[in-house]
Short mmCIF file of C-alpha atoms in Angstrom, two decimals:
data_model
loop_
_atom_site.label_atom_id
_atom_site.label_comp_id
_atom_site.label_asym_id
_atom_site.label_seq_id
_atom_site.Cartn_x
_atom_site.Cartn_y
_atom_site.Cartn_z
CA UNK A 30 163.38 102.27 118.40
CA UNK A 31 166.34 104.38 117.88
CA UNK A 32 168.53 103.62 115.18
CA UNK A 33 172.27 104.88 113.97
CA UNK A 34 172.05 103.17 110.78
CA UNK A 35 169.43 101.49 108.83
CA UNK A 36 170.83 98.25 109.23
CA UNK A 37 168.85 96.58 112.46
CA UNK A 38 170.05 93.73 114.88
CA UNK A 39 167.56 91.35 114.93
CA UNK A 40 167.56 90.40 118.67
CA UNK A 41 167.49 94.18 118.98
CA UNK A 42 164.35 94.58 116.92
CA UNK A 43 162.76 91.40 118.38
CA UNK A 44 163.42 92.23 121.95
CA UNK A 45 162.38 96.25 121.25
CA UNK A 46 159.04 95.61 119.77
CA UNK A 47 158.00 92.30 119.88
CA UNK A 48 157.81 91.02 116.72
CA UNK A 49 159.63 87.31 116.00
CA UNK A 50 161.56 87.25 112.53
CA UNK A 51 160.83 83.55 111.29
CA UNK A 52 160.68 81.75 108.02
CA UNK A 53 157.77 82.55 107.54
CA UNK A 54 157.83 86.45 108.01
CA UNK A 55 157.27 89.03 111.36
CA UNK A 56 155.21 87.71 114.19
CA UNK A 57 153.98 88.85 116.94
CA UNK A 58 150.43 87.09 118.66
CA UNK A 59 148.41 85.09 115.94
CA UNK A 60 149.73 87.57 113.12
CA UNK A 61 152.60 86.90 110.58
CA UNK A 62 152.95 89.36 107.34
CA UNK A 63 155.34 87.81 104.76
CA UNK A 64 158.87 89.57 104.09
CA UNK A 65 160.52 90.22 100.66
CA UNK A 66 164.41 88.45 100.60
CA UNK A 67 165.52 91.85 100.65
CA UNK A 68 164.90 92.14 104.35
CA UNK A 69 168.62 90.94 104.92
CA UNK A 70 171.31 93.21 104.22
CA UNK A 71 174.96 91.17 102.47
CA UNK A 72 175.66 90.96 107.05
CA UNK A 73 172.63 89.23 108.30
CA UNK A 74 170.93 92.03 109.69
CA UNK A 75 167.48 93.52 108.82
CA UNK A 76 166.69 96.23 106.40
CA UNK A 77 164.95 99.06 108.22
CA UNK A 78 162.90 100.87 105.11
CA UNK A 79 162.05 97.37 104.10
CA UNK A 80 161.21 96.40 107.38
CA UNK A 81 159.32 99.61 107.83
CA UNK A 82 157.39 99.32 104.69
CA UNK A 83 156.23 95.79 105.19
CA UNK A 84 155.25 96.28 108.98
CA UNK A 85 153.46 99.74 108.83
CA UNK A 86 155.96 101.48 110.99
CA UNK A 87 157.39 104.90 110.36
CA UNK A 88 161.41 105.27 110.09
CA UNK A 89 161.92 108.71 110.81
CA UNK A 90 165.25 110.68 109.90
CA UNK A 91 166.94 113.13 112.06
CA UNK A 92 169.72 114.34 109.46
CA UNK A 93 171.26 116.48 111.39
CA UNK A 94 172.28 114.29 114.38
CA UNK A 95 172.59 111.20 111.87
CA UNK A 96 169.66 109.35 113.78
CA UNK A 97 166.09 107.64 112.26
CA UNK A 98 163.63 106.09 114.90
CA UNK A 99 161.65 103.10 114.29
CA UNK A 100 158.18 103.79 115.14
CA UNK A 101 155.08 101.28 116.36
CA UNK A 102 152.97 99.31 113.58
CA UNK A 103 149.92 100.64 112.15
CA UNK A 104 148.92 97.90 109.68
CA UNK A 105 147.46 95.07 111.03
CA UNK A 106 144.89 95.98 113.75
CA UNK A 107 145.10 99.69 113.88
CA UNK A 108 144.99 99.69 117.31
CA UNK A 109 147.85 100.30 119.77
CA UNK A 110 147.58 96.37 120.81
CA UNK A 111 148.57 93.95 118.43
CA UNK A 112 148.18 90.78 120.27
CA UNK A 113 146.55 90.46 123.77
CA UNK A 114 149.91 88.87 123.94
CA UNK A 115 151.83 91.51 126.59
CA UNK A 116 154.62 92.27 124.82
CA UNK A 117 157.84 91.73 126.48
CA UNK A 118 159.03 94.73 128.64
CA UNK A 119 162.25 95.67 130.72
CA UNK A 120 162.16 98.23 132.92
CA UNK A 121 165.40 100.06 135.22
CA UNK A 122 164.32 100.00 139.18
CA UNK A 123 165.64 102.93 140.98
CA UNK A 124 168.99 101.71 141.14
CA UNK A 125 169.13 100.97 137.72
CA UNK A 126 168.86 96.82 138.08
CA UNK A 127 166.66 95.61 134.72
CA UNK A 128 163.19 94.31 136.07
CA UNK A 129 161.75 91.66 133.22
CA UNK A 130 157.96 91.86 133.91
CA UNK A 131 157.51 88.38 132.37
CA UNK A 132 159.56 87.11 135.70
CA UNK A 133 156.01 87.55 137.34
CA UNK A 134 154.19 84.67 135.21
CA UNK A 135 152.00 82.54 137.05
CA UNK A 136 150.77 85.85 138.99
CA UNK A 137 148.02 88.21 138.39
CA UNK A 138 149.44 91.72 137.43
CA UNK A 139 148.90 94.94 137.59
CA UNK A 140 150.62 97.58 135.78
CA UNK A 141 149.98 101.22 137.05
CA UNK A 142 151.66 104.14 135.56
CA UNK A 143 152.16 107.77 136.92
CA UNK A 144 154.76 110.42 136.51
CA UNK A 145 156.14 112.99 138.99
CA UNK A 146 154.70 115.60 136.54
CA UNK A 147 151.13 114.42 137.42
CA UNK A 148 149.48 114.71 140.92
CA UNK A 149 148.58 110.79 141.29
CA UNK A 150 152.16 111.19 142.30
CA UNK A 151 150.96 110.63 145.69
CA UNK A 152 149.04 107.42 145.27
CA UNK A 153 152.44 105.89 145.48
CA UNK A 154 151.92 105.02 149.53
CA UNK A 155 148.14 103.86 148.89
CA UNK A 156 149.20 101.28 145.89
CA UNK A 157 151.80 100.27 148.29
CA UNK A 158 149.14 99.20 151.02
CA UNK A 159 146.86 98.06 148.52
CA UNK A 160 149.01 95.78 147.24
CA UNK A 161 149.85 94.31 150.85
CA UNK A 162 146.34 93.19 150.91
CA UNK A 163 146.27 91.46 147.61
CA UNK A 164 149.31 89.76 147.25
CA UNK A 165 148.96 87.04 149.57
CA UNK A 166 145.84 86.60 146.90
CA UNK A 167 147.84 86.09 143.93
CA UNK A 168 148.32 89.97 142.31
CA UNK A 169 151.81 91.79 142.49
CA UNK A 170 151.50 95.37 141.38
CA UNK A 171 154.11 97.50 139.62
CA UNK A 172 154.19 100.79 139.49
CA UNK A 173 155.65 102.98 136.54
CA UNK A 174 157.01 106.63 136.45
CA UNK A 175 156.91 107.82 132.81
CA UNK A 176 159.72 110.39 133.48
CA UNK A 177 162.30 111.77 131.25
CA UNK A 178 163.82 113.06 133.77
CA UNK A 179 164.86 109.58 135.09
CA UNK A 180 165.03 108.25 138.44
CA UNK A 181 166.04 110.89 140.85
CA UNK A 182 163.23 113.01 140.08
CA UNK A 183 161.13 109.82 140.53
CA UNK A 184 162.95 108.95 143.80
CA UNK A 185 161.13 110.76 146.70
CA UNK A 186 157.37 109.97 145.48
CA UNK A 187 158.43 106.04 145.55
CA UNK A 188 160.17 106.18 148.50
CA UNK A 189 157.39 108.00 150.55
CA UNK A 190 155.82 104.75 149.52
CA UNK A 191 158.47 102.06 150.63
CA UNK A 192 157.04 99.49 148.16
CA UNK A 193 157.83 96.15 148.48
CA UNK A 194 156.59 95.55 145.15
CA UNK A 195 158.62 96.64 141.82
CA UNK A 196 158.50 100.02 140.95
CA UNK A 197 160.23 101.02 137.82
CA UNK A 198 161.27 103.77 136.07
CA UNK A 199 160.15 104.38 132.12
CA UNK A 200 162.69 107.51 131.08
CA UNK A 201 161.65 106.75 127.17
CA UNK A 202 158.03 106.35 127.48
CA UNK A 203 158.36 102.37 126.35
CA UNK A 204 155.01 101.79 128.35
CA UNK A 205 153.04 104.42 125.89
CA UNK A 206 154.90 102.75 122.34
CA UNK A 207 153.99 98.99 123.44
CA UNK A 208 150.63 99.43 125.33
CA UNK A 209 148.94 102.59 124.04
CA UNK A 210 149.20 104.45 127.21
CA UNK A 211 148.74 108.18 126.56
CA UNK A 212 147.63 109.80 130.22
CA UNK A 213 148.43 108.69 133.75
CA UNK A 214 147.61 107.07 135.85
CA UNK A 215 146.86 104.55 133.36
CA UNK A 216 146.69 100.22 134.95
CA UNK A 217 147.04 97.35 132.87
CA UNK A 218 145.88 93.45 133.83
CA UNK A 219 147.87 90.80 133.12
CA UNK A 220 146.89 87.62 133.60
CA UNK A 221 149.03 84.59 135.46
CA UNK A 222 149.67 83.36 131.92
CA UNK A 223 151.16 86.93 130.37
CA UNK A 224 147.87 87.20 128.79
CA UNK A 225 146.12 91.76 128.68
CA UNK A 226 142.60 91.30 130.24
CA UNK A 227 141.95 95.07 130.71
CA UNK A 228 144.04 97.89 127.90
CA UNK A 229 145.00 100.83 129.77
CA UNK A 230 142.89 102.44 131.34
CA UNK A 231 141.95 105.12 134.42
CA UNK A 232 143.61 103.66 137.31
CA UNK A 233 143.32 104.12 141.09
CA UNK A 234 144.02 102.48 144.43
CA UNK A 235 140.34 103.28 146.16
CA UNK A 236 141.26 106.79 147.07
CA UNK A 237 143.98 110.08 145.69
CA UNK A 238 144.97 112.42 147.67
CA UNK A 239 143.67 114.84 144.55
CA UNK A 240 139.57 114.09 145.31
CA UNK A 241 140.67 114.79 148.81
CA UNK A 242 141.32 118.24 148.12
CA UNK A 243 139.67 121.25 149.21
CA UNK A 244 137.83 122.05 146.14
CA UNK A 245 134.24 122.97 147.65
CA UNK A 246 134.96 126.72 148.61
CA UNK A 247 137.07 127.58 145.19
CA UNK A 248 134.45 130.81 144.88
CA UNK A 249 136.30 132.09 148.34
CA UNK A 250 139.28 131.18 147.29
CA UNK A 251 139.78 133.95 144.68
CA UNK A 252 139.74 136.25 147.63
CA UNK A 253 142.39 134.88 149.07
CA UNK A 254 146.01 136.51 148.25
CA UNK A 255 148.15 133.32 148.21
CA UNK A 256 146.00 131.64 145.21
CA UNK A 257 145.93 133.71 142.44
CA UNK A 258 143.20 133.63 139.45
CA UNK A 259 144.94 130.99 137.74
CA UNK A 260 145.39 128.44 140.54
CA UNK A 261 141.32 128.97 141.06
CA UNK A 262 140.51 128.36 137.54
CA UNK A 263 142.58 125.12 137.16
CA UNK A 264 141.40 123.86 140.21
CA UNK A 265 138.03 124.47 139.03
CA UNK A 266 138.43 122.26 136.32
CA UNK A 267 140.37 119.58 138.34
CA UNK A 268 136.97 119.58 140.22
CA UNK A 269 135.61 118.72 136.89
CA UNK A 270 137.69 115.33 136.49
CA UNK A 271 135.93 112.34 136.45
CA UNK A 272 137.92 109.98 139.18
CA UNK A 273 136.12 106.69 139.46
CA UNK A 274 138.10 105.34 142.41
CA UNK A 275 135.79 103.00 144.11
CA UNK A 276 134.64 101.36 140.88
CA UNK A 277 138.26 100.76 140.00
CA UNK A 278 138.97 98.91 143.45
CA UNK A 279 135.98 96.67 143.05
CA UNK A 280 136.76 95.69 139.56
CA UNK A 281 140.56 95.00 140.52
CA UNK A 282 139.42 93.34 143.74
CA UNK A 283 136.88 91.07 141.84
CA UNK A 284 139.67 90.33 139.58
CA UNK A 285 141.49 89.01 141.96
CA UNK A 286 139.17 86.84 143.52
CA UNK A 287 137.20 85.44 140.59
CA UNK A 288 140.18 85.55 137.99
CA UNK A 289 138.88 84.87 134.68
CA UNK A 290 135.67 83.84 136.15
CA UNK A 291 135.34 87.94 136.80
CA UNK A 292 132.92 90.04 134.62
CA UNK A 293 135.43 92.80 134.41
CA UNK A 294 137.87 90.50 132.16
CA UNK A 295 137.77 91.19 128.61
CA UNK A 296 138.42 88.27 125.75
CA UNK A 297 141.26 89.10 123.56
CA UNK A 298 139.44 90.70 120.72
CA UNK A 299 137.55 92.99 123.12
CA UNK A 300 141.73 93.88 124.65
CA UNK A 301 142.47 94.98 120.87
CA UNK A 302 139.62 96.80 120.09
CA UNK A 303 139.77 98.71 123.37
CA UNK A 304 143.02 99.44 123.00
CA UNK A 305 143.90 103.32 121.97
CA UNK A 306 143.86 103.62 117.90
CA UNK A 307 147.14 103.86 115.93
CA UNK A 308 146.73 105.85 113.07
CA UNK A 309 150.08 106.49 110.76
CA UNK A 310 150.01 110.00 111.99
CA UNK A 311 149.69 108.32 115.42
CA UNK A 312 152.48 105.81 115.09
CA UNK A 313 154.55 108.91 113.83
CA UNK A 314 153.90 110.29 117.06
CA UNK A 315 155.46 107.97 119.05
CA UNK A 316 158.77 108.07 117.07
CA UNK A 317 158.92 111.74 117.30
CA UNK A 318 158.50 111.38 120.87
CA UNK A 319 161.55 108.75 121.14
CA UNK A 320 163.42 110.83 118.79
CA UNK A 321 162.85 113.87 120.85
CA UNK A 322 163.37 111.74 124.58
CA UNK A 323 166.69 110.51 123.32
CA UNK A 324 168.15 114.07 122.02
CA UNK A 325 167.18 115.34 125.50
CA UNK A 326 168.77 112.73 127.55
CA UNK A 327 171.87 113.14 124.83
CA UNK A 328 172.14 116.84 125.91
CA UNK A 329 170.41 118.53 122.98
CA UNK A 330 167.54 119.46 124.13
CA UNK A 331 166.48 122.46 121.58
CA UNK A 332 166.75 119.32 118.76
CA UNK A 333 164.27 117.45 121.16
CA UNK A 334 162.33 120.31 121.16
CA UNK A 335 161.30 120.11 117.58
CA UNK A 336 160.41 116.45 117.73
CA UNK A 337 158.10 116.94 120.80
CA UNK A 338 156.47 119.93 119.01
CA UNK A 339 155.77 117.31 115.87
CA UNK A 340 154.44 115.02 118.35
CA UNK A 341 151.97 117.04 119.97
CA UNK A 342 150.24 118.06 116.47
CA UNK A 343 150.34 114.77 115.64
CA UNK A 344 149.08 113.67 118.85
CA UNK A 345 147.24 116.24 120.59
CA UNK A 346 145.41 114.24 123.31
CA UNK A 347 148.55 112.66 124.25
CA UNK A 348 149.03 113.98 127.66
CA UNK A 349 151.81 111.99 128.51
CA UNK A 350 153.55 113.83 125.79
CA UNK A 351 152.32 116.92 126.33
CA UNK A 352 153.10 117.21 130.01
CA UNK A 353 156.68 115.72 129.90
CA UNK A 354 157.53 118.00 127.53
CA UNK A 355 156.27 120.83 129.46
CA UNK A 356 157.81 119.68 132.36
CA UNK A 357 161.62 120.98 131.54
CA UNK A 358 160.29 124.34 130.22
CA UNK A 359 160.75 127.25 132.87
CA UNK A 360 156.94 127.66 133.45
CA UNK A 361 154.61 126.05 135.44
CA UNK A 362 151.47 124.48 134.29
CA UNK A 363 149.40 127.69 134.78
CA UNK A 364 151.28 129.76 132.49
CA UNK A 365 152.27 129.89 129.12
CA UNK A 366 155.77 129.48 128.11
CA UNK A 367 158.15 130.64 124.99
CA UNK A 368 158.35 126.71 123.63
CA UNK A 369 154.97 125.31 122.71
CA UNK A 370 152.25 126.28 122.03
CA UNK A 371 150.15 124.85 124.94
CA UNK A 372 150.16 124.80 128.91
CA UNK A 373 148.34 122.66 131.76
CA UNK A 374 145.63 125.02 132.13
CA UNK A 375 144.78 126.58 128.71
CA UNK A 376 144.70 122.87 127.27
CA UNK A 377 142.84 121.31 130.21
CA UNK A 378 140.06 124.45 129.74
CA UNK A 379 140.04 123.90 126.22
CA UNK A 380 139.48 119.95 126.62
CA UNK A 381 136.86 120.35 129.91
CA UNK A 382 138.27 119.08 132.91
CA UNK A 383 135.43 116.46 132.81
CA UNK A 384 137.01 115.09 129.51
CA UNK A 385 140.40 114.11 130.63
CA UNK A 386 140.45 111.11 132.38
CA UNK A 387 137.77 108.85 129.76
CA UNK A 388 134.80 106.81 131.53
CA UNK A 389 136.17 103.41 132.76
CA UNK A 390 134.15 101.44 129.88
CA UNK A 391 133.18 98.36 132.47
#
């Protein structure tokens, strides 16, 4: 949450992250932590180091453009899910129009996110006809571009889709502060009563255009003038990648038939635990990203910069960071560039491409 002061609107807070200010202290799900009297400032609003303090979340200071930012809680599960409770979320459409995702109660949901920085890109026309086959069974599905860069880069991969369900646009990353998402694509369940069943996870709609990629002949390729050395050796390791996409159709279809009768829905203790962990150092993370997100978008990019480097120490299997931030650099993923300290290809070798999408834990 980006602040101007350190004196925080409470419907601002409340609506941001979640939490409900109440007599009896901050709560979000089943959890309520006690706050001191000095949480009010002389005005009525809230006190953002006491806030901080009580709550676990960092408050991070940007002197020089007069900002802080308000990062996630690390103190009462240390996990990036608080509650199986999904937290309230607000998301632009391409035409800017505020989508409320709690407007689809009484529906099964899936949340799938991707970015026009990643190649699951083009699942955008297969999540489109998958979910014209599962709607008229009760699931709506929205998809997500975490992209700075906003809605016109986001544009042409949605359209080739023509959804007909919501498809939103996350310029600030909200999806990876609220629900722990820190690679795409990443799908969330939501049951009809606004209830996680399934954290983020791998997500797929049956098939990617990426498995259906020439990879089989990559020793033939390096003979080839128009891929160069580089393009062979991250393909190689994209032929690594672990893409479960016909286990993740069957679970989502059996969710959709059996409901909570299916074997693939999780209680709400097994939601939190599987959720990503949220260390401090993690938490700081995300406000250094937000920090960094809203310099760029503010036109000072080279004070972004030096958030988005913090972040990725902090945070170094945060791809979503990672890969955004390389993504307004002038280099391409296969080579290195004058900024950070990483690229596509170096960091994907150095993980193993089999590493970087985790096993979907069934």
């Amino acid at each position: 949450m980006i602040l101007t002061s350190l004196a925080i609107d409470q419907q601002q807070f409340e609506t941001r992250t979640g939490w409900a200010i109440k007599p009896q202290g901050a709560c979000k799900g089943d959890s309520c932590i006690p706050l001191p009297a000095e949480i009010r400032n002389g005005d009525g609003s809230l006190n953002a180091p006491v806030l901080a303090q009580r709550l676990g979340m960092p408050l991070i200071h940007d002197a020089d453009n007069n900002l802080w930012a308000l990062g996630p809680e690390t103190g009462i599960t240390g996990r990036a899910l608080t509650s199986a409770e999904a937290p309230q979320l607000v998301l632009p459409d391409l035409d800017g129009k505020p989508f409320d995702i709690a407007s689809l109660r009484g529906q099964k949901v899936l949340l799938t996110t991707w970015a026009s920085w990643c190649g699951c890109r083009a699942d955008n026309p297969i999540w489109a006809e998958l979910r014209e086959r599962l709607h008229p069974k009760g699931l709506e599905i929205v998809t997500i571009a975490m992209d700075t860069a906003g809605a016109d880069t986001a544009r042409p991969w949605i359209e080739a889709g023509n959804p007909r369900h919501p498809a939103l646009i996350d310029a600030g990353h909200i999806v990876g502060e609220l629900f722990g998402v820190v690679n795409v694509p990443n799908g969330i369940w939501i049951d009809e009563n606004g209830m996680i069943v399934r954290p983020p996870e791998p997500s797929w709609p049956g098939r990617t255009p990426v498995t259906e990629m020439e990879l089989d002949d990559l020793e033939d390729w390096d003979t080839i003038d128009e891929v160069t050395q580089k393009h062979a050796e991250i393909l190689r390791e994209v032929k690594k990648m672990r893409f479960e996409t016909d286990l993740y159709l069957q679970m989502l279809e059996d969710w959709v038939e059996k409901g909570a009768a299916s074997q693939y829905v999780l209680s709400a203790d097994e939601v939190i635990a599987r959720s990503q962990p949220r260390s401090p150092a993690l938490a700081e993370a995300a406000a250094r990203f937000e920090l960094g997100q809203h310099l760029h978008l503010n036109g000072n990019h080279a004070a972004a910069v030096t958030h988005w480097r913090e972040a990725h120490r902090l945070q170094p299997l945060n791809w979503t960071y990672k890969r955004q931030a390389w993504s307004f650099e002038d280099a391409s993923d296969l080579d290195a560039n004058r900024v950070y300290e990483g690229n596509m290809l170096n960091d994907l070798k150095a993980l193993g491409g089999e590493n970087y999408y985790p096993k979907i834990e069934v």
